[in-house]
Structure formats: structure tokens, C-alpha cells
GROMACS .gro file of C-alpha atoms in nm:
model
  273
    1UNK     CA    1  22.952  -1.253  -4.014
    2UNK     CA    2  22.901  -1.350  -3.639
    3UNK     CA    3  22.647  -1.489  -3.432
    4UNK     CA    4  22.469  -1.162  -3.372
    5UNK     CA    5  22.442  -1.087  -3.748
    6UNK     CA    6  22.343  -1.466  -3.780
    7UNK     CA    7  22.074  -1.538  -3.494
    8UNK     CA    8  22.008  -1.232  -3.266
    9UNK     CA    9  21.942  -0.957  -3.482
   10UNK     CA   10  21.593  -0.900  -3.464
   11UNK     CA   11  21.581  -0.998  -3.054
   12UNK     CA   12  21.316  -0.786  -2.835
   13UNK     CA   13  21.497  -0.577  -2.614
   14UNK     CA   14  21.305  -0.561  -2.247
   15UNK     CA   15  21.030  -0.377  -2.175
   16UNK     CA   16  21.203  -0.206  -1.881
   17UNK     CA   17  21.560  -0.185  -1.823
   18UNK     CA   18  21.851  -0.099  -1.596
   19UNK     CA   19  21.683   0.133  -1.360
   20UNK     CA   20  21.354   0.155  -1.472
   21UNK     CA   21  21.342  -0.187  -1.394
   22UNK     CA   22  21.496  -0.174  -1.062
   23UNK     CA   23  21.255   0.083  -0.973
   24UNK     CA   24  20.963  -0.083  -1.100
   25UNK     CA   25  21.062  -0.386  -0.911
   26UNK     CA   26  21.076  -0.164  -0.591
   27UNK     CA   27  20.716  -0.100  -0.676
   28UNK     CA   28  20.578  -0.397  -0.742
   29UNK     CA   29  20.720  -0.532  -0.404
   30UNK     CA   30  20.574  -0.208  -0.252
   31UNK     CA   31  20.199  -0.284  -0.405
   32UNK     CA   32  20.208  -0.622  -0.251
   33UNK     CA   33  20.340  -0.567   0.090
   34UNK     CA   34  20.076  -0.288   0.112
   35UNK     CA   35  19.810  -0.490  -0.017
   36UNK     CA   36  19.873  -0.769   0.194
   37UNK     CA   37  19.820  -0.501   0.454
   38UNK     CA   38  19.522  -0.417   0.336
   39UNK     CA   39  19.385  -0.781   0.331
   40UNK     CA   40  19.467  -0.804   0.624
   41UNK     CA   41  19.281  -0.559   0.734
   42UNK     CA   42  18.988  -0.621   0.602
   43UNK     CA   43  18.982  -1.014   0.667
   44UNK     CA   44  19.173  -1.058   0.998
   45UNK     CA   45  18.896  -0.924   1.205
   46UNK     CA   46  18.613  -1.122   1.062
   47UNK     CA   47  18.791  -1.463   1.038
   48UNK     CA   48  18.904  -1.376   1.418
   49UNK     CA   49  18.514  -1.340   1.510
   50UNK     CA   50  18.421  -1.680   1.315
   51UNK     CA   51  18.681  -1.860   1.501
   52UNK     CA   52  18.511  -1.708   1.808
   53UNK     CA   53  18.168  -1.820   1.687
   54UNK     CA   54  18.277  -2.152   1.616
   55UNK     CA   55  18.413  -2.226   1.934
   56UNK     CA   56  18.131  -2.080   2.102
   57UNK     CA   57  17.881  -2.312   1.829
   58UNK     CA   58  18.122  -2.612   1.897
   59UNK     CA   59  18.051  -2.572   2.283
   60UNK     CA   60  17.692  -2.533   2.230
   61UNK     CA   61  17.638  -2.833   2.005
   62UNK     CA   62  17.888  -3.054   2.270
   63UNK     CA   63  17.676  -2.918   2.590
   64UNK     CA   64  17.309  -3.003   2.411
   65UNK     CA   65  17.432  -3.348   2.204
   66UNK     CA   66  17.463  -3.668   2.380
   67UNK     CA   67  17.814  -3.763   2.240
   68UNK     CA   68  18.020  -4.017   2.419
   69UNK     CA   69  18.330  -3.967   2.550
   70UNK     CA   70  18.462  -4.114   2.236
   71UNK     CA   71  18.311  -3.952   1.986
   72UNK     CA   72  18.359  -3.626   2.115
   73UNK     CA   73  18.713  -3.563   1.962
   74UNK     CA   74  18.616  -3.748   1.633
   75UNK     CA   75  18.346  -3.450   1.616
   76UNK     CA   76  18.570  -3.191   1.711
   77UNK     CA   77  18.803  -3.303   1.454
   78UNK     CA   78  18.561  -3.266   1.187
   79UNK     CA   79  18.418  -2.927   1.292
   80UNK     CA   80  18.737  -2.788   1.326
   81UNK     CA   81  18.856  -2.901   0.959
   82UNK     CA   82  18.546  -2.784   0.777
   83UNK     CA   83  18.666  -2.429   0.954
   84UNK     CA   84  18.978  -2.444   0.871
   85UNK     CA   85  18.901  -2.510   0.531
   86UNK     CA   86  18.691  -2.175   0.473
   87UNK     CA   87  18.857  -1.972   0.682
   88UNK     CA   88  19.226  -2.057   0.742
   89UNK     CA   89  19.409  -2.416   0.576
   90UNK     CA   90  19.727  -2.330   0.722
   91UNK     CA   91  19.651  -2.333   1.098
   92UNK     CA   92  19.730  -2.660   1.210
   93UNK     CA   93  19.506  -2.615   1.568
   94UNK     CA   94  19.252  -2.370   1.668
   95UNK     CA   95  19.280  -2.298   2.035
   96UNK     CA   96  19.217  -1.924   2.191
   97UNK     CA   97  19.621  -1.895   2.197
   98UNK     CA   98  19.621  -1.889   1.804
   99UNK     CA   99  19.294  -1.744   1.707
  100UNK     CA  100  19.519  -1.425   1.604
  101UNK     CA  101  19.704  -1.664   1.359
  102UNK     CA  102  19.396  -1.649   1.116
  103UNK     CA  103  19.437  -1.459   0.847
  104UNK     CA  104  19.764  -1.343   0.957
  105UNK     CA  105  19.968  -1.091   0.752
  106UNK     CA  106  20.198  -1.348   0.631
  107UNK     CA  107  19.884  -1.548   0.509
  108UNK     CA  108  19.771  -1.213   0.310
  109UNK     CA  109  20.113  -1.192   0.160
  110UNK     CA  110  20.075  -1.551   0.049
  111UNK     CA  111  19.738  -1.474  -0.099
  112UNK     CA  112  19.835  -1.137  -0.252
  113UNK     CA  113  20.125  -1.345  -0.477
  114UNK     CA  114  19.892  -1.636  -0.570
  115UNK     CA  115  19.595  -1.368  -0.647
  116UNK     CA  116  19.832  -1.121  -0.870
  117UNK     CA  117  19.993  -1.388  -1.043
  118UNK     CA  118  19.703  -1.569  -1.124
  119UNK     CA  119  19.739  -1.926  -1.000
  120UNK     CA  120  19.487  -1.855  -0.802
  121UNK     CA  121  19.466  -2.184  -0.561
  122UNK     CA  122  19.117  -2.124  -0.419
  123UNK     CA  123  19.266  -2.241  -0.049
  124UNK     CA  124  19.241  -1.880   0.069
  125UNK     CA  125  18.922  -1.671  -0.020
  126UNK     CA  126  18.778  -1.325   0.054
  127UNK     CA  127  18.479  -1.341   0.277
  128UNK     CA  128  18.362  -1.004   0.352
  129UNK     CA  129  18.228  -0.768   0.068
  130UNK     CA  130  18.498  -0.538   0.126
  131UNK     CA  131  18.786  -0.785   0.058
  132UNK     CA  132  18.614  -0.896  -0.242
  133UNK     CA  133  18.532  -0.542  -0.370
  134UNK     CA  134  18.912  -0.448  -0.294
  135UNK     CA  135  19.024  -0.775  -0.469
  136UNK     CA  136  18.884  -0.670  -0.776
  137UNK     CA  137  19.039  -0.311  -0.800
  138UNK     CA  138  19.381  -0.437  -0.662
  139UNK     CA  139  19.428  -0.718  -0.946
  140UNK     CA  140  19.309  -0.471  -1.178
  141UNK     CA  141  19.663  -0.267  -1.190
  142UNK     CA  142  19.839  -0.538  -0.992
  143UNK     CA  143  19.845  -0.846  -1.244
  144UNK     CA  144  19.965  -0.636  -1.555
  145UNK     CA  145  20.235  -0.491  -1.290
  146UNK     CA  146  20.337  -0.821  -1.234
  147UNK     CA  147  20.327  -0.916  -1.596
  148UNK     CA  148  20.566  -0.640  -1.681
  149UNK     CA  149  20.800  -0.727  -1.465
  150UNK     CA  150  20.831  -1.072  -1.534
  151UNK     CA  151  20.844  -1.033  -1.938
  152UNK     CA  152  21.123  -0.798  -1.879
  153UNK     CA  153  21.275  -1.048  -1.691
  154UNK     CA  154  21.205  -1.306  -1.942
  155UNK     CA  155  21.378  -1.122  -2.208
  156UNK     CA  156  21.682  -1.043  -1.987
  157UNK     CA  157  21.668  -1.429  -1.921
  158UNK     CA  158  21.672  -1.478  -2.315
  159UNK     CA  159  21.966  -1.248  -2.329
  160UNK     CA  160  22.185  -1.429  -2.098
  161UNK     CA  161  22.162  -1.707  -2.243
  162UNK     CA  162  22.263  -1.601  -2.557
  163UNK     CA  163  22.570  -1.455  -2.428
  164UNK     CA  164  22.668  -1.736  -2.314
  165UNK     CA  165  22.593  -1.943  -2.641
  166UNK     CA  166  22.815  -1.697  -2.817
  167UNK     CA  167  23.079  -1.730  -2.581
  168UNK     CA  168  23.074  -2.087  -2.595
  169UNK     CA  169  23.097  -2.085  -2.939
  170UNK     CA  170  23.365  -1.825  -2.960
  171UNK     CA  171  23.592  -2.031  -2.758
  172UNK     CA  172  23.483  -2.393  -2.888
  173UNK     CA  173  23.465  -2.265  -3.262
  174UNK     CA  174  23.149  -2.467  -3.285
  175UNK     CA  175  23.084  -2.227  -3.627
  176UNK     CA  176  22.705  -2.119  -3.517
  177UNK     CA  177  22.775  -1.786  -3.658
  178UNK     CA  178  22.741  -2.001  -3.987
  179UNK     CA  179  22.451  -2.089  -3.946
  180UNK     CA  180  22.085  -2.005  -4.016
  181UNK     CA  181  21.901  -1.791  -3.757
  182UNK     CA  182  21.653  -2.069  -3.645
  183UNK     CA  183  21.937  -2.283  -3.611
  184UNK     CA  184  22.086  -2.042  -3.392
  185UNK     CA  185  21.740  -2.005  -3.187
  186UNK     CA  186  21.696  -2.360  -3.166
  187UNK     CA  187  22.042  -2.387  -2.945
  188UNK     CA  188  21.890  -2.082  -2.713
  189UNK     CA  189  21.569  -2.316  -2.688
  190UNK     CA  190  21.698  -2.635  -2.609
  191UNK     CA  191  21.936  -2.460  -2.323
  192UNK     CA  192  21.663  -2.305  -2.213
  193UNK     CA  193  21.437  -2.574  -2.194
  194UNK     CA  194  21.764  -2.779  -2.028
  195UNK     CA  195  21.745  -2.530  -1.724
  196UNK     CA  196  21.339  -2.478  -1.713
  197UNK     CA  197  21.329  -2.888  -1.606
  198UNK     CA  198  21.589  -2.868  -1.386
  199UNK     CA  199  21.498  -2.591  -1.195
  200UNK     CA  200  21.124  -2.845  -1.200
  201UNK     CA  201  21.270  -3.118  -1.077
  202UNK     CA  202  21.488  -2.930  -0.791
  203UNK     CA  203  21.188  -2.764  -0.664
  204UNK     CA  204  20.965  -3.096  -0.674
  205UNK     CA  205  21.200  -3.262  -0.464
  206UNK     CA  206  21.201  -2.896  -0.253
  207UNK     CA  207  20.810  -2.917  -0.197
  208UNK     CA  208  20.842  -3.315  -0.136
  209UNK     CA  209  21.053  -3.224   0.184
  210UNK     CA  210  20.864  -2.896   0.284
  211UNK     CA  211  20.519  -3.053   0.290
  212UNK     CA  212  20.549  -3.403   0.367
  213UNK     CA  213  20.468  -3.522   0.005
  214UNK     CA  214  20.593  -3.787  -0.225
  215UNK     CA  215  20.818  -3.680  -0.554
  216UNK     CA  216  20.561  -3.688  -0.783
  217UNK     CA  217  20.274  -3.471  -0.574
  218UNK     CA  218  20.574  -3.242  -0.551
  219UNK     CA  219  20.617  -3.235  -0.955
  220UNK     CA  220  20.234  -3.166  -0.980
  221UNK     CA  221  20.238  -2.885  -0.713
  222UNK     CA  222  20.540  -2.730  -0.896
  223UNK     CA  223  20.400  -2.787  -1.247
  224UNK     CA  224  20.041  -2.624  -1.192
  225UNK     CA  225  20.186  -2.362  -0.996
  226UNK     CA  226  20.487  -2.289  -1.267
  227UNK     CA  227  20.158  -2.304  -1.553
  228UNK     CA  228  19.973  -2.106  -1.330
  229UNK     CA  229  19.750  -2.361  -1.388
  230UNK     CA  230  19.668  -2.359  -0.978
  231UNK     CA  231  19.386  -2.665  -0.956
  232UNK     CA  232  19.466  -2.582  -0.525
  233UNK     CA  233  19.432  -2.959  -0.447
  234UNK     CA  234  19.788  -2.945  -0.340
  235UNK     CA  235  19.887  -2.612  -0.140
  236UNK     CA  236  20.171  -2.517   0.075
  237UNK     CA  237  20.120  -2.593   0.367
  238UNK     CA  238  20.347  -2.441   0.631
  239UNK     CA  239  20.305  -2.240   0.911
  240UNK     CA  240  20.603  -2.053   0.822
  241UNK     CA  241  20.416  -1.792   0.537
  242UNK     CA  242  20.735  -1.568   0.455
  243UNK     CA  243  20.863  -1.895   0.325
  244UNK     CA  244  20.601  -1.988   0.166
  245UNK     CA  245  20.593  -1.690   0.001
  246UNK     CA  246  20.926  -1.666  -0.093
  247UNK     CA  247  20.891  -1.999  -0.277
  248UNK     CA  248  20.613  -1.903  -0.469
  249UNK     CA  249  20.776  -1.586  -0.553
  250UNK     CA  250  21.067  -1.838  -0.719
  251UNK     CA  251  20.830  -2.018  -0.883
  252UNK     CA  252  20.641  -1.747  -0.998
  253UNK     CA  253  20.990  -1.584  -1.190
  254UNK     CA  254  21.097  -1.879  -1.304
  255UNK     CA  255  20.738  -1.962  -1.495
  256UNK     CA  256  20.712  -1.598  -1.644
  257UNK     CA  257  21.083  -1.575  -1.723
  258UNK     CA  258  21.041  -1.886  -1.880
  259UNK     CA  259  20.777  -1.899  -2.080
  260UNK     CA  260  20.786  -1.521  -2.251
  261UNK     CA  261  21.164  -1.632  -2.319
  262UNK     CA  262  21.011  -1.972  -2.486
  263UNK     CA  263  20.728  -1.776  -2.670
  264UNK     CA  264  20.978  -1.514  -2.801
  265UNK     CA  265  21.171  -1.757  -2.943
  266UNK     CA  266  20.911  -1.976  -3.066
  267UNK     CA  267  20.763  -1.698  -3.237
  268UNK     CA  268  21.133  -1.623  -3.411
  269UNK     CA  269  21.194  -1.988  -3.487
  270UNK     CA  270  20.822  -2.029  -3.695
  271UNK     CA  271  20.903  -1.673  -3.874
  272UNK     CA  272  21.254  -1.778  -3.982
  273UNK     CA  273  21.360  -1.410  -3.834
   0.00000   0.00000   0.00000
């Protein structure tokens, strides 16, 4: 009797595997760079003309008010928050020079991950009909794409680790092959749990650096985002979008890997499989 006869009999295999996987990966990665493309697109142009017409309303309002000298920037300030809030939160200034910044393609890749994955922040929005119409088909086959990738992932994640259990126990004799199978599953848990926080805590202190936070905002960014919980009070914010991007796309395989390997073996551990 060994640990496979004893724990991991009745384990899921992946959905997808070897290259099935590999090529399903390649499309996934495929459907989001071209629908970033396509967001962009379809948003770039209009949030380039409201920049336009909100310099142009800004210069109105500035040439009929009677501000003083001081209030002028305190105004301009405001204005140019409120606009950066519907239309672009990452652009730290709006000047002519960057009005091509809005709605950039890096800022559509950052919205296609946080839209397919559902975390859905709410700091980046559709605002013509056509992005919201295209939205709606695009998440249609794009968030069960995603969600088959990641569950495969998750039960490759689940495999690993029980590999490494057995060889652990193979060389330390700890005698889990005795054992009962939710015994077994409980070891696989815990482990997995072990690496789940601190993977959490390294990318807390990770956001803490990137966006100016303290430790604990960083631990509630990476939390809600990991639960795709996404409340979008805290957001990335970095002009550098590939990187932001890249993060998320971390974050995003570590929650799904995760948590369908912590459901499978919940589910195996209350059935006493």
C-alpha cells in the first residue's frame, strides 16, 4: 500500500493537458491581446476627443469666471481629477503632449485582464455603445476561457504538490501511505494553504512599494484582487501598464490555481474519498 493507493486515488486529472494546454494558453493570450486591440479601438478616439473638450471647457470656464490668481490652479486641479476619474485614473497630468496616453493600449490590456477575470475594479469603464456592446460578447467566451485555463492549472498545482508530499515522505519515512485518505489530503491542504499566504504577503509588500501604499492597503489590494472580490478603491496605479498587467496576470493564477486546488480538496476531505 502507498500513498497513491492511500490518498490520491480518486484525484481529478486536468481539464487540459500537455499540449492542449499549451495551445489553449497560446489562445487565451491571443483573445486578450486582440481584444485589448479592439478596446482600444473603440475607446481611444472618444476619450482623446473628451480630453480635447475638456481643455477647451476648462479654458472657457477660466476666460468667463472671475478666479484669482490663486484659485485658478486649485480649480484646475479639481476639473482635471473628476476627468481623470471617468475617463483615464492612470494619467498622472493631462497636457496636449499626453492626450494620446488616454486609453492607451496598455490601459486596454489592463482592462481586458481585470474584465475577463472578473475582479472587475470599476476604475476603467466603457463609454461609447460600441465598447459596451463589444464588452458583453467578448466576456461571453472570454471568462469561461480564462476559467479553463486556470482550473487546469489548479489541478496541475494540486498535483505538484502531491509529488512532492510523497517524496518527502518516501525519503523521511513519515508512514502517510498508512494513513487514511483525508489524512493524506489534509497534508496537501495545509502545504497548500502554507504557500497561498506567502505568495499574499510577498505581493502585499510588492504593491506597498509599487504604489506608494502602506503594508496593510497592500494586503487589501492583493486580497480583493486574489478573491476577485475587486471593491476598485485601491487600483494600480502606474504609468507603466505592461507591468501592471503582468502583476495582475500573477495574481490572477495564483487565485484560480489556488482556490480550484483548495475546493478539490475540500470537496475530497468532506467525502472521505
Amino acid at each position: 500500500k502507498d500513498m497513491q493507493s492511500s490518498g490520491v486515488k480518486g484525484r481529478e486529472m486536468p481539464l487540459l493537458r500537455g499540449w492542449n494546454l499549451i495551445i489553449t494558453i497560446g489562445i487565451t493570450v491571443l483573445y486578450l491581446l486582440l481584444g485589448a486591440a479592439v478596446f482600444y479601438a473603440l475607446e481611444h478616439p472618444y476619450a482623446v476627443d473628451s480630453r480635447r473638450q475638456f481643455q477647451s471647457d476648462k479654458n472657457d470656464l477660466f476666460a468667463k469666471a472671475n478666479f484669482s490668481d490663486a484659485q485658478i490652479p486649485f480649480v484646475e486641479e479639481l476639473m482635471t481629477k473628476a476627468a481623470q476619474e471617468r475617463y483615464s485614473p492612470y494619467v498622472s497630468a493631462w497636457s496636449e503632449e499626453k492626450s494620446t496616453e488616454i486609453w492607451s493600449y496598455g490601459e486596454s490590456l489592463y482592462f481586458t485582464l481585470v474584465t475577463v477575470s472578473t475582479v472587475g475594479f470599476g476604475d476603467m469603464t466603457p463609454q461609447t455603445g460600441g465598447g459596451k456592446a463589444f464588452l458583453i460578447i467578448y466576456t461571453l467566451f472570454g471568462i469561461p476561457l480564462v476559467i479553463l485555463v486556470n482550473l487546469s492549472l489548479g489541478a496541475y498545482v494540486v498535483a505538484l504538490l502531491f509529488l512532492t508530499v510523497k517524496k518527502l515522505n518516501d525519503r523521511n519515512k513519515w508512514g502517510l501511505e498508512k494513513r487514511k485518505s483525508a489524512s493524506v489530503e489534509l497534508v496537501l491542504l495545509a502545504l497548500l494553504l502554507l504557500i497561498a499566504l506567502i505568495l499574499t504577503l510577498c505581493f502585499a509588500g510588492l504593491m506597498m512599494a509599487e504604489n506608494d501604499w502602506n503594508y496593510f492597503d497592500g494586503l487589501y489590494f492583493t486580497w480583493t484582487t486574489l478573491t476577485t472580490i475587486g471593491f476598485g478603491d485601491l487600483t494600480i496605479e502606474n504609468n507603466n501598464y505592461f507591468s501592471a498587467s503582468l502583476c495582475l496576470i500573477i495574481l490572477l493564477v495564483i487565485s484560480f490555481a489556488a482556490g480550484s486546488a483548495f475546493i478539490a480538496m475540500l470537496n475530497r476531505i468532506l467525502h472521505f474519498e
